[in-house]
Short mmCIF file of C-alpha atoms and ligand atoms in Angstrom, two decimals:
data_model
loop_
_atom_site.label_atom_id
_atom_site.label_comp_id
_atom_site.label_asym_id
_atom_site.label_seq_id
_atom_site.Cartn_x
_atom_site.Cartn_y
_atom_site.Cartn_z
CA MET A 1 53.28 -6.20 -11.07
CA GLN A 2 55.08 -7.02 -7.84
CA THR A 3 54.09 -5.41 -4.55
CA ILE A 4 56.25 -4.52 -1.55
CA THR A 5 54.74 -3.25 1.70
CA PHE A 6 56.88 -1.55 4.35
CA PHE A 7 55.87 -2.59 7.84
CA ALA A 8 56.93 -1.47 11.31
CA THR A 9 54.86 -0.92 14.43
CA LYS A 10 57.14 1.84 15.64
CA GLY A 11 57.55 5.35 14.23
CA GLY A 12 60.80 6.57 12.73
CA THR A 13 62.22 3.17 11.76
CA GLY A 14 62.94 4.19 8.16
CA ARG A 15 59.83 3.09 6.22
CA THR A 16 59.49 6.29 4.22
CA VAL A 17 63.23 6.57 3.51
CA SER A 18 63.26 2.92 2.38
CA THR A 19 60.24 3.55 0.14
CA MET A 20 61.93 6.52 -1.54
CA ALA A 21 65.35 4.86 -1.80
CA LEU A 22 63.93 1.70 -3.40
CA ALA A 23 61.69 3.75 -5.70
CA SER A 24 64.83 5.55 -6.94
CA GLY A 25 66.63 2.24 -7.35
CA PHE A 26 63.81 0.60 -9.32
CA LEU A 27 63.51 3.72 -11.51
CA ALA A 28 67.24 3.45 -12.22
CA MET A 29 66.64 -0.18 -13.25
CA GLY A 30 64.15 1.12 -15.82
CA LYS A 31 61.04 -0.01 -13.98
CA ARG A 32 57.76 1.86 -13.79
CA VAL A 33 57.07 2.49 -10.12
CA LEU A 34 53.82 3.08 -8.21
CA VAL A 35 54.17 4.44 -4.67
CA LEU A 36 51.13 4.20 -2.43
CA ASP A 37 51.07 6.49 0.57
CA CYS A 38 49.14 4.55 3.14
CA THR A 39 50.36 6.49 6.19
CA ASP A 40 48.72 8.80 8.69
CA GLU A 41 50.01 11.59 6.51
CA ALA A 42 47.81 10.32 3.68
CA LYS A 43 44.81 10.79 5.96
CA ALA A 44 45.78 14.37 6.74
CA ASP A 45 43.65 17.19 5.45
CA PRO A 46 44.53 17.57 1.75
CA ARG A 47 43.82 21.32 2.02
CA ARG A 48 46.58 21.86 4.56
CA ASP A 49 49.58 23.90 3.48
CA THR A 50 52.38 21.49 4.32
CA PRO A 51 52.83 18.73 1.78
CA THR A 52 53.71 15.24 3.08
CA THR A 53 57.27 13.87 2.85
CA LEU A 54 56.31 11.69 -0.11
CA GLN A 55 54.58 14.60 -1.86
CA ARG A 56 57.67 16.80 -1.44
CA TRP A 57 59.84 13.98 -2.73
CA ARG A 58 57.56 13.38 -5.75
CA LYS A 59 57.64 17.09 -6.60
CA ALA A 60 61.44 17.14 -6.45
CA MET A 61 61.57 14.03 -8.63
CA SER A 62 59.37 15.88 -11.16
CA SER A 63 61.81 18.80 -11.14
CA SER A 64 64.54 16.25 -11.92
CA GLY A 65 62.53 15.12 -14.95
CA VAL A 66 60.88 11.94 -13.64
CA LEU A 67 57.50 11.88 -15.40
CA GLU A 68 54.12 10.55 -14.21
CA ASP A 69 54.24 7.49 -16.43
CA ARG A 70 57.47 6.35 -14.71
CA LEU A 71 56.66 7.24 -11.11
CA GLN A 72 53.18 7.63 -9.75
CA LEU A 73 52.38 8.63 -6.17
CA LEU A 74 48.88 8.02 -4.88
CA SER A 75 47.38 8.38 -1.41
CA CYS A 76 45.03 5.74 -0.11
CA THR A 77 42.89 5.65 2.97
CA THR A 78 40.62 2.64 2.41
CA ARG A 79 40.96 -1.03 1.47
CA GLU A 80 39.08 -0.29 -1.76
CA ASP A 81 41.62 2.45 -2.62
CA ILE A 82 44.44 -0.07 -2.35
CA GLU A 83 42.65 -2.75 -4.37
CA ASP A 84 41.61 -0.29 -7.12
CA MET A 85 44.96 1.48 -7.36
CA LEU A 86 46.95 -1.75 -7.52
CA ALA A 87 44.59 -3.22 -10.11
CA SER A 88 44.70 -0.18 -12.40
CA ALA A 89 48.50 0.24 -12.10
CA ASP A 90 48.85 -3.42 -13.04
CA THR A 91 46.60 -2.92 -16.08
CA ASP A 92 48.58 0.22 -17.00
CA GLY A 93 51.80 -1.81 -17.09
CA PHE A 94 53.51 -0.63 -13.91
CA ASP A 95 56.23 -3.03 -12.78
CA ILE A 96 56.40 -2.49 -9.06
CA ALA A 97 54.24 -1.07 -6.26
CA LEU A 98 55.80 0.20 -3.04
CA ILE A 99 53.41 0.81 -0.14
CA ASP A 100 54.46 3.04 2.77
CA THR A 101 52.32 2.39 5.85
CA ARG A 102 51.42 3.85 9.22
CA ILE A 103 52.45 2.42 12.58
CA LEU A 104 49.55 0.22 13.57
CA PRO A 105 48.13 -2.04 10.90
CA GLN A 106 44.42 -1.22 10.85
CA GLU A 107 42.65 -0.74 7.53
CA PRO A 108 43.81 -0.07 4.89
CA GLN A 109 47.22 -1.30 6.06
CA GLY A 110 45.78 -4.79 6.49
CA ALA A 111 44.98 -4.83 2.77
CA ALA A 112 48.48 -3.53 1.98
CA LEU A 113 50.03 -6.36 4.00
CA GLY A 114 47.68 -8.95 2.53
CA ARG A 115 48.51 -7.90 -1.03
CA ALA A 116 52.30 -7.83 -0.54
CA ASP A 117 54.58 -10.22 -2.39
CA LEU A 118 57.25 -9.09 0.02
CA ILE A 119 57.03 -7.25 3.36
CA LEU A 120 60.09 -5.21 4.28
CA SER A 121 60.57 -4.21 7.91
CA PRO A 122 63.20 -1.50 8.30
CA ALA A 123 65.11 -0.58 11.45
CA ILE A 124 67.67 2.22 11.86
CA GLY A 125 69.14 0.76 15.07
CA GLU A 126 68.99 -2.01 17.64
CA PHE A 127 66.08 -0.50 19.56
CA GLU A 128 63.99 -0.15 16.39
CA ALA A 129 64.84 -3.70 15.29
CA LYS A 130 63.61 -5.11 18.62
CA ASN A 131 60.33 -3.21 18.22
CA VAL A 132 59.98 -4.32 14.62
CA VAL A 133 60.38 -7.98 15.61
CA LYS A 134 57.78 -7.54 18.36
CA GLY A 135 55.35 -6.02 15.85
CA ILE A 136 55.87 -8.84 13.37
CA SER A 137 55.08 -11.48 15.98
CA GLU A 138 52.03 -9.54 17.21
CA TYR A 139 50.43 -8.66 13.89
CA LEU A 140 51.56 -11.01 11.13
CA VAL A 141 50.04 -14.48 11.17
CA GLU A 142 52.47 -16.39 8.96
CA PRO A 143 55.38 -14.00 8.42
CA ASP A 144 57.10 -16.09 5.77
CA ASN A 145 57.49 -13.23 3.28
CA VAL A 146 59.04 -10.72 5.69
CA LEU A 147 62.61 -9.47 5.44
CA GLY A 148 64.39 -7.11 7.80
CA LEU A 149 66.13 -4.13 6.26
CA ILE A 150 68.72 -1.70 7.61
CA PRO A 151 68.27 1.60 5.71
CA GLY A 152 71.27 3.00 7.59
CA CYS A 153 72.13 2.95 11.30
CA ARG A 154 71.41 6.18 13.14
CA ALA A 155 74.30 5.57 15.55
CA GLY A 156 76.73 4.81 12.72
CA ALA A 157 78.10 1.71 11.03
CA ALA A 158 79.43 0.34 14.34
CA ASP A 159 75.82 -0.30 15.38
CA ILE A 160 75.07 -2.54 12.40
CA PRO A 161 76.07 -5.90 14.01
CA ALA A 162 73.88 -5.22 17.08
CA THR A 163 71.00 -4.13 14.84
CA ARG A 164 71.33 -7.29 12.77
CA ALA A 165 71.42 -9.40 15.94
CA ALA A 166 68.27 -7.69 17.25
CA PHE A 167 66.31 -8.95 14.24
CA ALA A 168 66.78 -12.42 15.83
CA SER A 169 65.16 -15.07 13.63
CA ILE A 170 63.77 -12.64 11.03
CA PRO A 171 65.89 -12.95 7.85
CA ILE A 172 67.56 -9.65 6.91
CA LEU A 173 68.71 -8.25 3.58
CA LYS A 174 72.51 -8.37 3.35
CA THR A 175 72.83 -4.89 1.84
CA GLU A 176 72.41 -1.96 4.16
CA LEU A 177 72.48 1.75 3.34
CA PRO A 178 75.00 4.16 4.84
CA TRP A 179 73.75 6.80 7.29
CA SER A 180 74.58 9.84 5.27
CA GLU A 181 73.47 13.21 4.08
CA ALA A 182 73.18 11.72 0.61
CA ILE A 183 70.39 9.41 1.84
CA GLY A 184 68.86 11.68 4.44
CA ASP A 185 68.93 14.66 2.08
CA GLN A 186 69.38 13.78 -1.58
CA VAL A 187 67.25 10.64 -1.74
CA VAL A 188 64.57 12.05 0.54
CA ASN A 189 64.42 15.28 -1.42
CA GLY A 190 64.51 13.47 -4.73
CA ASP A 191 67.47 15.65 -5.42
CA ILE A 192 68.84 13.99 -8.53
CA GLY A 193 69.93 17.43 -9.79
CA HIS A 194 72.17 17.88 -6.78
CA PHE A 195 73.46 14.33 -7.09
CA THR A 196 74.51 14.77 -10.72
CA GLU A 197 76.13 18.08 -9.78
CA CYS A 198 78.19 16.15 -7.19
CA LEU A 199 79.15 13.62 -9.85
CA ALA A 200 80.55 16.40 -12.01
CA CYS A 201 82.92 17.38 -9.20
CA GLU A 202 86.64 17.40 -10.04
CA GLN A 203 88.69 14.78 -8.26
CA PHE A 204 89.94 16.23 -4.93
CA GLY A 205 88.28 19.58 -5.79
CA THR A 206 85.83 21.39 -3.50
CA GLY A 207 82.94 19.10 -2.64
CA TYR A 208 84.83 15.93 -3.57
CA GLY A 209 84.04 14.43 -0.13
CA ARG A 210 80.34 14.99 -0.77
CA PHE A 211 80.69 13.43 -4.20
CA ARG A 212 82.28 10.32 -2.68
CA GLU A 213 79.52 10.15 -0.09
CA ALA A 214 76.79 10.55 -2.68
CA GLN A 215 78.42 7.97 -4.93
CA ALA A 216 78.69 5.45 -2.07
CA ALA A 217 75.07 6.07 -1.06
CA TRP A 218 73.74 5.58 -4.57
CA SER A 219 75.83 2.45 -5.11
CA ALA A 220 74.31 1.06 -1.92
CA VAL A 221 70.79 2.01 -3.06
CA LEU A 222 71.34 0.15 -6.34
CA ALA A 223 72.83 -2.90 -4.60
CA LEU A 224 69.89 -2.95 -2.19
CA THR A 225 67.41 -2.70 -5.07
CA VAL A 226 69.01 -5.64 -6.87
CA GLU A 227 68.92 -7.70 -3.69
CA VAL A 228 65.25 -6.82 -3.16
CA GLN A 229 64.46 -7.76 -6.76
CA TRP A 230 66.18 -11.10 -6.20
CA ALA A 231 64.16 -11.60 -3.03
CA LEU A 232 60.97 -10.92 -5.02
CA ASP A 233 62.12 -13.58 -7.46
CA GLY A 234 62.72 -16.05 -4.62
CA LEU A 235 66.50 -15.77 -4.61
CA GLN A 236 68.80 -14.77 -1.79
CA LEU A 237 72.44 -13.88 -1.39
CA GLN A 238 74.43 -16.80 0.01
CA PRO A 239 77.37 -16.38 2.37
CA HIS A 240 80.59 -16.71 0.42
CA VAL A 241 82.62 -19.86 1.09
CA SER A 242 86.17 -19.26 -0.05
CA GLU A 243 87.96 -21.86 -2.12
CA TRP A 244 90.60 -21.97 0.58
CA LYS A 245 88.00 -23.03 3.17
CA GLN A 246 86.65 -25.69 0.79
CA PHE A 247 90.23 -26.87 0.22
CA VAL A 248 90.87 -27.16 3.99
CA THR A 249 87.59 -29.04 4.46
CA LYS A 250 88.49 -31.46 1.65
CA GLN A 251 91.97 -31.93 3.10
CA LYS A 252 90.51 -32.73 6.52
CA ALA A 253 87.98 -35.13 5.02
CA SER A 254 90.65 -37.01 3.08
CA ALA A 255 93.04 -37.16 6.07
N1 ATP B 1 70.43 6.21 5.73
C1 ATP B 1 70.00 7.33 6.31
N2 ATP B 1 70.80 8.42 6.36
C2 ATP B 1 70.38 9.56 6.99
N3 ATP B 1 69.17 9.72 7.55
C3 ATP B 1 68.33 8.66 7.51
C4 ATP B 1 68.69 7.43 6.90
N4 ATP B 1 67.65 6.55 7.04
C5 ATP B 1 66.70 7.21 7.70
N5 ATP B 1 67.09 8.48 7.99
C6 ATP B 1 66.32 9.48 8.75
O1 ATP B 1 65.68 8.82 9.84
C7 ATP B 1 64.42 9.41 10.11
C8 ATP B 1 63.35 8.33 10.15
O2 ATP B 1 63.18 7.79 8.85
P1 ATP B 1 61.74 7.69 8.16
O3 ATP B 1 61.05 9.01 8.17
O4 ATP B 1 61.93 7.02 6.87
O5 ATP B 1 61.02 6.69 9.17
P2 ATP B 1 59.47 6.27 9.18
O6 ATP B 1 59.42 4.89 9.70
O7 ATP B 1 58.87 6.53 7.86
O8 ATP B 1 58.93 7.30 10.27
P3 ATP B 1 57.43 7.88 10.53
O9 ATP B 1 56.90 7.06 11.67
O10 ATP B 1 57.67 9.31 10.90
O11 ATP B 1 56.65 7.71 9.27
C9 ATP B 1 64.21 10.47 9.03
O12 ATP B 1 64.55 11.73 9.55
C10 ATP B 1 65.18 10.08 7.94
O13 ATP B 1 65.61 11.18 7.15
MG1 MG B 2 57.15 7.63 7.36
#
């Protein structure tokens, strides 16, 4: 089983959205997914009325027919919880564990970071990316398995270059998600039912714009998941060098 921990020392950078989006992507790839809720919300009183974001999402995924043996959500509050839950999911044949964390890495977040094959640090804008980089340098000793991730830019696509630049020397995944209702609503709410309803929309009929948006969002989620899987396997996307550029270089060299 491979383990990914989401890490950011600032609130609202997109850890939970990234957790849910990648869980959906890995499920679509046929993987069995364990999600560990290692956030402040997990520490909240279990008797309280309001379920956590991840609990609401899991419930909606159940309504869409995603069963326990494909997607398991567990809350953990201690280092032992993390160790035990990862060990038993591994024995039970789960493929991937995604760990959502709280802002400051105390325990059990330290265990979650220590156990990660890959640490993903999301940022939904330039300001968040700067904070994320600061947190990485403050808390991670040898951050050689950390990748930045843009789960959508709050200020719109125009803010993506500045957000990428703010990650400075931290390598970033090439795929980013769009900032859209389809991510903020459908993925978060596990609303596969709504998504498939959008897919059944007639071309240019009512709701066709929403269908296009949902389709683009889910394509991006899948592309991101593939890139993350490659990263787990030690591969990365390379910048494309066009044949024309190679041709010009060869021409110059031979001149
Ligand atoms: N691609 C997107 N499209 C639309 N909304 C998004 C997108 N990505 C993130 N959001 C929204 O941004 C907000 C912050 O995201 P999220 O809750 O995942 O951050 P977090 O790091 O888990 O925050 P917290 O500190 O509250 O746990 C949420 O309201 C979420 O719905
Ligand atoms: Mg969160």
